[in-house]
Coordinates of C-alpha atoms and ligand atoms in Angstrom, one line a residue:
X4 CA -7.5 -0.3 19.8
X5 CA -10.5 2.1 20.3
X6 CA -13.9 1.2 18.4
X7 CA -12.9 2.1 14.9
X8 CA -16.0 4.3 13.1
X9 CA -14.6 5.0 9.4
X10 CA -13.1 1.4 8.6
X11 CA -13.6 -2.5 9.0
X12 CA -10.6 -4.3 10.3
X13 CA -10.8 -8.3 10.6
X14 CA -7.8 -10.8 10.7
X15 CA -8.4 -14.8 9.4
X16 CA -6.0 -17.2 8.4
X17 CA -3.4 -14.7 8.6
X18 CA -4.3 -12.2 6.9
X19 CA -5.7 -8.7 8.1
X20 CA -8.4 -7.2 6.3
X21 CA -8.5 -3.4 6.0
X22 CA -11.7 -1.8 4.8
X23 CA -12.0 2.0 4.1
X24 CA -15.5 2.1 5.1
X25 CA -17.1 5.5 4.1
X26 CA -19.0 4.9 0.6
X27 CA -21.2 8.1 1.1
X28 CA -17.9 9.9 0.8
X29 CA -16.4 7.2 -1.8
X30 CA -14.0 6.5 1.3
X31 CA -12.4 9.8 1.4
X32 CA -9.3 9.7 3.5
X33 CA -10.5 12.3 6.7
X34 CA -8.1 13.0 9.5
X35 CA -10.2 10.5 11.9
X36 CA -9.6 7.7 9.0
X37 CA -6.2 8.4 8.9
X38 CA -6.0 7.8 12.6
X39 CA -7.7 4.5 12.3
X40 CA -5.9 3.4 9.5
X41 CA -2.5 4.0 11.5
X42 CA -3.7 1.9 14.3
X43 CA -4.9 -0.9 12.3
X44 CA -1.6 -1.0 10.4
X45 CA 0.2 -0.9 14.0
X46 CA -1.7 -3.9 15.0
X47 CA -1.1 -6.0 12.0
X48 CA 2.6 -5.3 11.8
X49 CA 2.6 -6.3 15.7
X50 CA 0.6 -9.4 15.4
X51 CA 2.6 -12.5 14.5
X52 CA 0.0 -14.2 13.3
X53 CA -0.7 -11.6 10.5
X54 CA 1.4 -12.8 7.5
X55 CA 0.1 -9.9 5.0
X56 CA -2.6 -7.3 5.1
X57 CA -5.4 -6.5 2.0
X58 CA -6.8 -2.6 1.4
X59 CA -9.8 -2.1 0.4
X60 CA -13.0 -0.2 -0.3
X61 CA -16.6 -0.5 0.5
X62 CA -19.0 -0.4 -2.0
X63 CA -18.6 -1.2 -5.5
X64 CA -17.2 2.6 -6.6
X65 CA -14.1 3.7 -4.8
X66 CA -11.4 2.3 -3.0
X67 CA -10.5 6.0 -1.8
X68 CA -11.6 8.9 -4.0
X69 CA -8.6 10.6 -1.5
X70 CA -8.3 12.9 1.0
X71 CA -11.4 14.7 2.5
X72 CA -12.0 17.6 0.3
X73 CA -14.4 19.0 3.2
X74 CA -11.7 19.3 5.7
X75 CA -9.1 20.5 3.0
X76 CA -11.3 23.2 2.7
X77 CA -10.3 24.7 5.6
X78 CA -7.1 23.8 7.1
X79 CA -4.5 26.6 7.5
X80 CA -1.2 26.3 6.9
X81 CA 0.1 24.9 10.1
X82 CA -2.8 22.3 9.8
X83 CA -2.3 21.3 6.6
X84 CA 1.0 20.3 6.8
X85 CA 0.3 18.7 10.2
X86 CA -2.3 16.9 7.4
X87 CA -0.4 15.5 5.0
X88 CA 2.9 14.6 7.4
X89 CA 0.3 12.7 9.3
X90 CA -1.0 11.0 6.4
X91 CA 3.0 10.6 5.3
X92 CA 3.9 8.5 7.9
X93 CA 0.7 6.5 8.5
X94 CA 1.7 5.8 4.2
X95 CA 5.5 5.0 5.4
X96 CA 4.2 2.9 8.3
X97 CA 2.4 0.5 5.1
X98 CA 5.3 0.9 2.9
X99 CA 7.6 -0.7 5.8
X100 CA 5.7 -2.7 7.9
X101 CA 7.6 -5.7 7.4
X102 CA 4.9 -7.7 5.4
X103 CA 3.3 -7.3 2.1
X104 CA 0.3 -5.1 1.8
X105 CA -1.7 -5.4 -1.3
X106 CA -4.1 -2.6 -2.3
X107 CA -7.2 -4.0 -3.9
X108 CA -8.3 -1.3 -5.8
X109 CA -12.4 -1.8 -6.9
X110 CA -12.7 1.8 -8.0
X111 CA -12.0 5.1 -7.8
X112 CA -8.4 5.8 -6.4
X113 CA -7.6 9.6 -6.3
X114 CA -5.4 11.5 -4.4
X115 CA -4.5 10.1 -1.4
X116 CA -6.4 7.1 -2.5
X117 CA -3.8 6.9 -5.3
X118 CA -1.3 7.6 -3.0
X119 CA -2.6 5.0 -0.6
X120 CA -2.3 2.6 -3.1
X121 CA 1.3 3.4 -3.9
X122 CA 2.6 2.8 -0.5
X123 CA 1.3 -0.5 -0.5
X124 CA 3.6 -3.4 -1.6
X125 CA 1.5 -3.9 -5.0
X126 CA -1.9 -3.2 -6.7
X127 CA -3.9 -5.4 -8.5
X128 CA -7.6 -3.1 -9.5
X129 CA -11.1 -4.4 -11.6
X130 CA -11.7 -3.7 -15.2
X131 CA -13.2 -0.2 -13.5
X132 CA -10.8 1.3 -11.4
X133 CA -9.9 4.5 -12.2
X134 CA -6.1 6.5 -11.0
X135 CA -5.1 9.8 -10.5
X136 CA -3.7 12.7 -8.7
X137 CA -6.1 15.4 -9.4
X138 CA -5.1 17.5 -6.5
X139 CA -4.1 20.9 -8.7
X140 CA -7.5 20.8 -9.8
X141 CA -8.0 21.7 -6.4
X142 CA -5.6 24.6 -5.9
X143 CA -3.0 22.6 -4.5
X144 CA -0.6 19.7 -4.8
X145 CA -0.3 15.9 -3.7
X146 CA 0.5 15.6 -0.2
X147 CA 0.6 12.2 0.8
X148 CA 3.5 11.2 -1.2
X149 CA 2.1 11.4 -4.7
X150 CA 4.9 13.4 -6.1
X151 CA 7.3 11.3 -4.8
X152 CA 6.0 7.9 -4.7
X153 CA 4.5 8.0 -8.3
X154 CA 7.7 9.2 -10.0
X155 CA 9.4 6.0 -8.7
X156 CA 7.0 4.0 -10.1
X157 CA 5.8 5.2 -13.3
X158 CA 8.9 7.6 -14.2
X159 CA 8.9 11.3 -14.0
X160 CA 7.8 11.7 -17.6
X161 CA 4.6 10.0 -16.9
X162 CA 4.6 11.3 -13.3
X163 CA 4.3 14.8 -14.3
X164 CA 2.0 14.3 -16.8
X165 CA -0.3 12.9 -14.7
X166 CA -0.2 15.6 -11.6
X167 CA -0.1 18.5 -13.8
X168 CA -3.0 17.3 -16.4
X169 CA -5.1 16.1 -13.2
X170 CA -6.3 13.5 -15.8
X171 CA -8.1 10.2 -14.6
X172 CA -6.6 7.0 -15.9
X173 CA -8.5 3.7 -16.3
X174 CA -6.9 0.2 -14.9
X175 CA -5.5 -0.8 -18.2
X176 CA -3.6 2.6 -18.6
X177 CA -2.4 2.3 -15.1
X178 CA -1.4 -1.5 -15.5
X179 CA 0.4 -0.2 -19.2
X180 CA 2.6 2.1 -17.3
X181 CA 3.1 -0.3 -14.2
X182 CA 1.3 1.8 -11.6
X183 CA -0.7 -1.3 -11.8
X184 CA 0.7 -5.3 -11.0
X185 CA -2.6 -7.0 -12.2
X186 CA -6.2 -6.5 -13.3
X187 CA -8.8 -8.9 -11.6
X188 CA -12.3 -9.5 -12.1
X189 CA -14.2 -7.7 -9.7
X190 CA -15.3 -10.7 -7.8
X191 CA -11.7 -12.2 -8.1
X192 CA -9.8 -8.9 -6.5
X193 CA -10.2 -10.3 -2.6
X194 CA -9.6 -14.0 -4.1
X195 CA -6.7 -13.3 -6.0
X196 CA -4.6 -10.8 -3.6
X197 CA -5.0 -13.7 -0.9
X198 CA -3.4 -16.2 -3.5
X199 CA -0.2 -13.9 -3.5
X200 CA -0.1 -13.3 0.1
X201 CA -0.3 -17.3 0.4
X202 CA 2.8 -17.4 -1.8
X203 CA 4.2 -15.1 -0.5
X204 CA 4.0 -16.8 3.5
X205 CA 4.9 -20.0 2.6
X206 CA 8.3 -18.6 1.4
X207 CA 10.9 -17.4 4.8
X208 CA 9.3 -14.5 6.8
X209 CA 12.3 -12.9 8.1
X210 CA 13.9 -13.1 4.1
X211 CA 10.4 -11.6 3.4
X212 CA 11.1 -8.6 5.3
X213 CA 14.6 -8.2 4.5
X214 CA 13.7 -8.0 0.5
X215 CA 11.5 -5.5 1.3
X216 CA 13.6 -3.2 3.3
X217 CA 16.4 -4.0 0.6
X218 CA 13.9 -2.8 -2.0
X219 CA 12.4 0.1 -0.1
X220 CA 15.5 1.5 1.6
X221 CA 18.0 0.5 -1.5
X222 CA 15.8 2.5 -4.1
X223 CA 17.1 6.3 -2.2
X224 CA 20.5 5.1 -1.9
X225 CA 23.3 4.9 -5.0
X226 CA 23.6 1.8 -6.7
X227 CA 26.9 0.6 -4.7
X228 CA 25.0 1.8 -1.2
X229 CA 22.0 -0.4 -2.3
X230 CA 24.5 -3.4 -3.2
X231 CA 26.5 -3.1 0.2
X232 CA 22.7 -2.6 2.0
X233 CA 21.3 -6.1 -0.1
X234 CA 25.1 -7.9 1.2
X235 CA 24.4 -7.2 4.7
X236 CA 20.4 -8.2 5.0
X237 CA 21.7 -11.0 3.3
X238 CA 24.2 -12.1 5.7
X239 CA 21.4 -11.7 8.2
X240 CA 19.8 -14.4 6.7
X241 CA 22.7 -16.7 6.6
X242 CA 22.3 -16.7 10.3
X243 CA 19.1 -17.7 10.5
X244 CA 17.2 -21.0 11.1
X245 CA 15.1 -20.4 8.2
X246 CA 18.2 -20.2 5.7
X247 CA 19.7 -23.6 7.3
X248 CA 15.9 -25.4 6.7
X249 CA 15.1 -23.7 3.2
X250 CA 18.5 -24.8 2.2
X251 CA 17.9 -28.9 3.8
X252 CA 14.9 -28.6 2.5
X253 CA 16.0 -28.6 -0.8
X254 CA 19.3 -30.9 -1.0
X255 CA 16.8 -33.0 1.0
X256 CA 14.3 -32.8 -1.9
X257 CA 11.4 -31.9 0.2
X258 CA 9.1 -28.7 1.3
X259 CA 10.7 -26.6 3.8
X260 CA 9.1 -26.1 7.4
X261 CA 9.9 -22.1 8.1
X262 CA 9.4 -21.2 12.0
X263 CA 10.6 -17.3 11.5
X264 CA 13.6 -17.6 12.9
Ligands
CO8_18 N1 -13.7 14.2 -0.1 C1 -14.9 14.3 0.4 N2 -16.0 13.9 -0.2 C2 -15.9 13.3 -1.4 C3 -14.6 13.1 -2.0 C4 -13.5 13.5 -1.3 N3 -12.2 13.3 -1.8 N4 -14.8 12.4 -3.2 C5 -16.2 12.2 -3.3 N5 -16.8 12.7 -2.2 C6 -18.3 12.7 -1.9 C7 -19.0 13.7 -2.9 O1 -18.9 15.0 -2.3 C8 -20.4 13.1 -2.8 O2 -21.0 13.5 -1.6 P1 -22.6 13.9 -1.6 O3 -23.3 12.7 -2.1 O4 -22.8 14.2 -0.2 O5 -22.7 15.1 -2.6 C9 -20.2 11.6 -2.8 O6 -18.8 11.5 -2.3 C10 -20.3 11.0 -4.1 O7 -19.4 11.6 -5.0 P2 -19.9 12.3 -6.4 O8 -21.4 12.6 -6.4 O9 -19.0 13.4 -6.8 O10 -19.7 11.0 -7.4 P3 -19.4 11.0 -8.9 O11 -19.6 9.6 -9.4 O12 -20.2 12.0 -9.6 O13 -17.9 11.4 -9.1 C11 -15.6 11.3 -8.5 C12 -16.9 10.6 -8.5 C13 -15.1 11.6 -9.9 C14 -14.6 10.4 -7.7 C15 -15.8 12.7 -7.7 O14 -16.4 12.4 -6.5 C16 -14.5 13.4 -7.4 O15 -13.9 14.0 -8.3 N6 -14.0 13.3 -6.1 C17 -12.9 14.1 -5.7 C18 -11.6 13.4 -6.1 C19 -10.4 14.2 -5.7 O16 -10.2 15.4 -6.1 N7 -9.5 13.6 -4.9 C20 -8.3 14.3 -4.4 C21 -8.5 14.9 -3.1 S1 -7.2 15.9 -2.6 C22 -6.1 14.8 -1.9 O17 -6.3 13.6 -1.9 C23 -4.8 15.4 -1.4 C24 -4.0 14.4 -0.5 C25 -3.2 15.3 0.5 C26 -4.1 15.9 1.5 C27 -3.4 16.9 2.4 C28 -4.4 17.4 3.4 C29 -4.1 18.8 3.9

């Protein structure tokens, strides 16, 4: 990995630490960001070690106040939609990368910040965070997944409302329409999303990574597609060690010992 210039990227006790680390732009997404992020993302989903990953902003105002407005700007066409399918799949890469990534929202997220956060396996934000997808304030619409991503988790109703008002939502709007799992204390947000990861990897890694491709992959299929997809990841998991141990584990009446395998 090349020296990274727009973000922090630090991995202890297995967990990787992402930072979006340009606060004089409140952390606006810019294609060189973008970059980054991909490559940190490829590193922690390669990295056995790394059990979940944390997003976050520097400074205490934005997690990402979205894509670069300077460089939207001026893109043409053919760049733009370079743009966004770059920032697509570095978003896809989070949404499946096998572990859960938890988006620790301490401020503004807008635009691709929002979307950012959406691709992530939850959210939990402070008292202060702040949604939306103001993007046709700006001539155009969201391009990282917004339109998509957002209907699936809020509804379309709310969806719309919020991409074609361009209003900005506060945390305990977003957590009443679910776009939100938790609100924190500010000083908490780090604390807290490492308490779920914890839970999360003492439970079976491999079953970890097969609920969330069930989950992910089963939400575009039909509801007997999704039931046939969940029947097979589950028979993968008959096969494994981990299934054989979780299940001693408890007729045994003690804590299981997962390897992974
Ligand atoms: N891009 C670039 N710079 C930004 C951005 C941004 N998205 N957001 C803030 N900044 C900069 C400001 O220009 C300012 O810089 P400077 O100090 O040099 O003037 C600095 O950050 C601080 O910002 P403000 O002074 O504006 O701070 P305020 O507290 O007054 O306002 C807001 C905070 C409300 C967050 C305000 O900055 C704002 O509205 N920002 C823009 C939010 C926005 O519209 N986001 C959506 C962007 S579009 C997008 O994400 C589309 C995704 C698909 C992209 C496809 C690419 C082709």
């Amino acid at each position: 990995m090349s020296a990274l210039q727009n973000l922090l990227y630090e991995k202890k006790a297995g967990i990787a630490y992402v930072t979006l680390n340009r606060p004089k732009a409140l952390n606006a997404l810019s294609r060189a960001t973008l970059d980054e992020l991909r490559s940190v993302m490829e590193d922690a989903r390669d990295d056995a070690a790394v059990r979940g990953v944390i997003v976050t902003g520097a400074g205490d105002k934005a997690f990402v106040a979205g894509a670069d407005i300077t460089e939207i700007a001026s893109v043409s066409a053919i760049e733009a939609q370079a743009f966004t399918r770059s920032g697509q799949f570095t978003f896809d890469l989070i949404e499946h990368l096998g572990k859960p990534v938890i988006a620790a929202v301490n401020g503004f997220a807008l635009g691709g910040g929002c979307e950012l956060a959406m691709a992530c396996t939850l959210r939990l934000a402070t008292v202060h965070a702040k949604f939306g997808q103001p993007e046709v304030k700006l001539g155009v619409i969201p391009g990282f997944g917004g339109t998509q991503r957002l209907p699936r988790l809020v509804g379309k109703g709310r969806a719309l409302q919020l991409i074609l008002t361009a209003d900005t939502i506060d945390a305990a709007e977003a957590h009443r329409i679910g776009l939100v799992n938790e609100i924190v204390e500010a000083d908490q947000l780090v604390a807290r999303a490492e308490a779920i990861l914890n839970r999360i990897a003492a439970n079976a890694p491999i079953a970890t990574r097969l609920t969330l491709e069930a989950v992910n992959y089963g939400l575009d299929m039909t509801l007997a597609q999704g039931l046939v997809l969940e029947s097979g990841l589950f028979a993968v998991c008959a096969s494994t060690a981990d299934k054989r141990e979780g299940t001693a584990a408890f007729i045994g009446k003690r804590a299981p010992n997962f390897t992974g395998n």
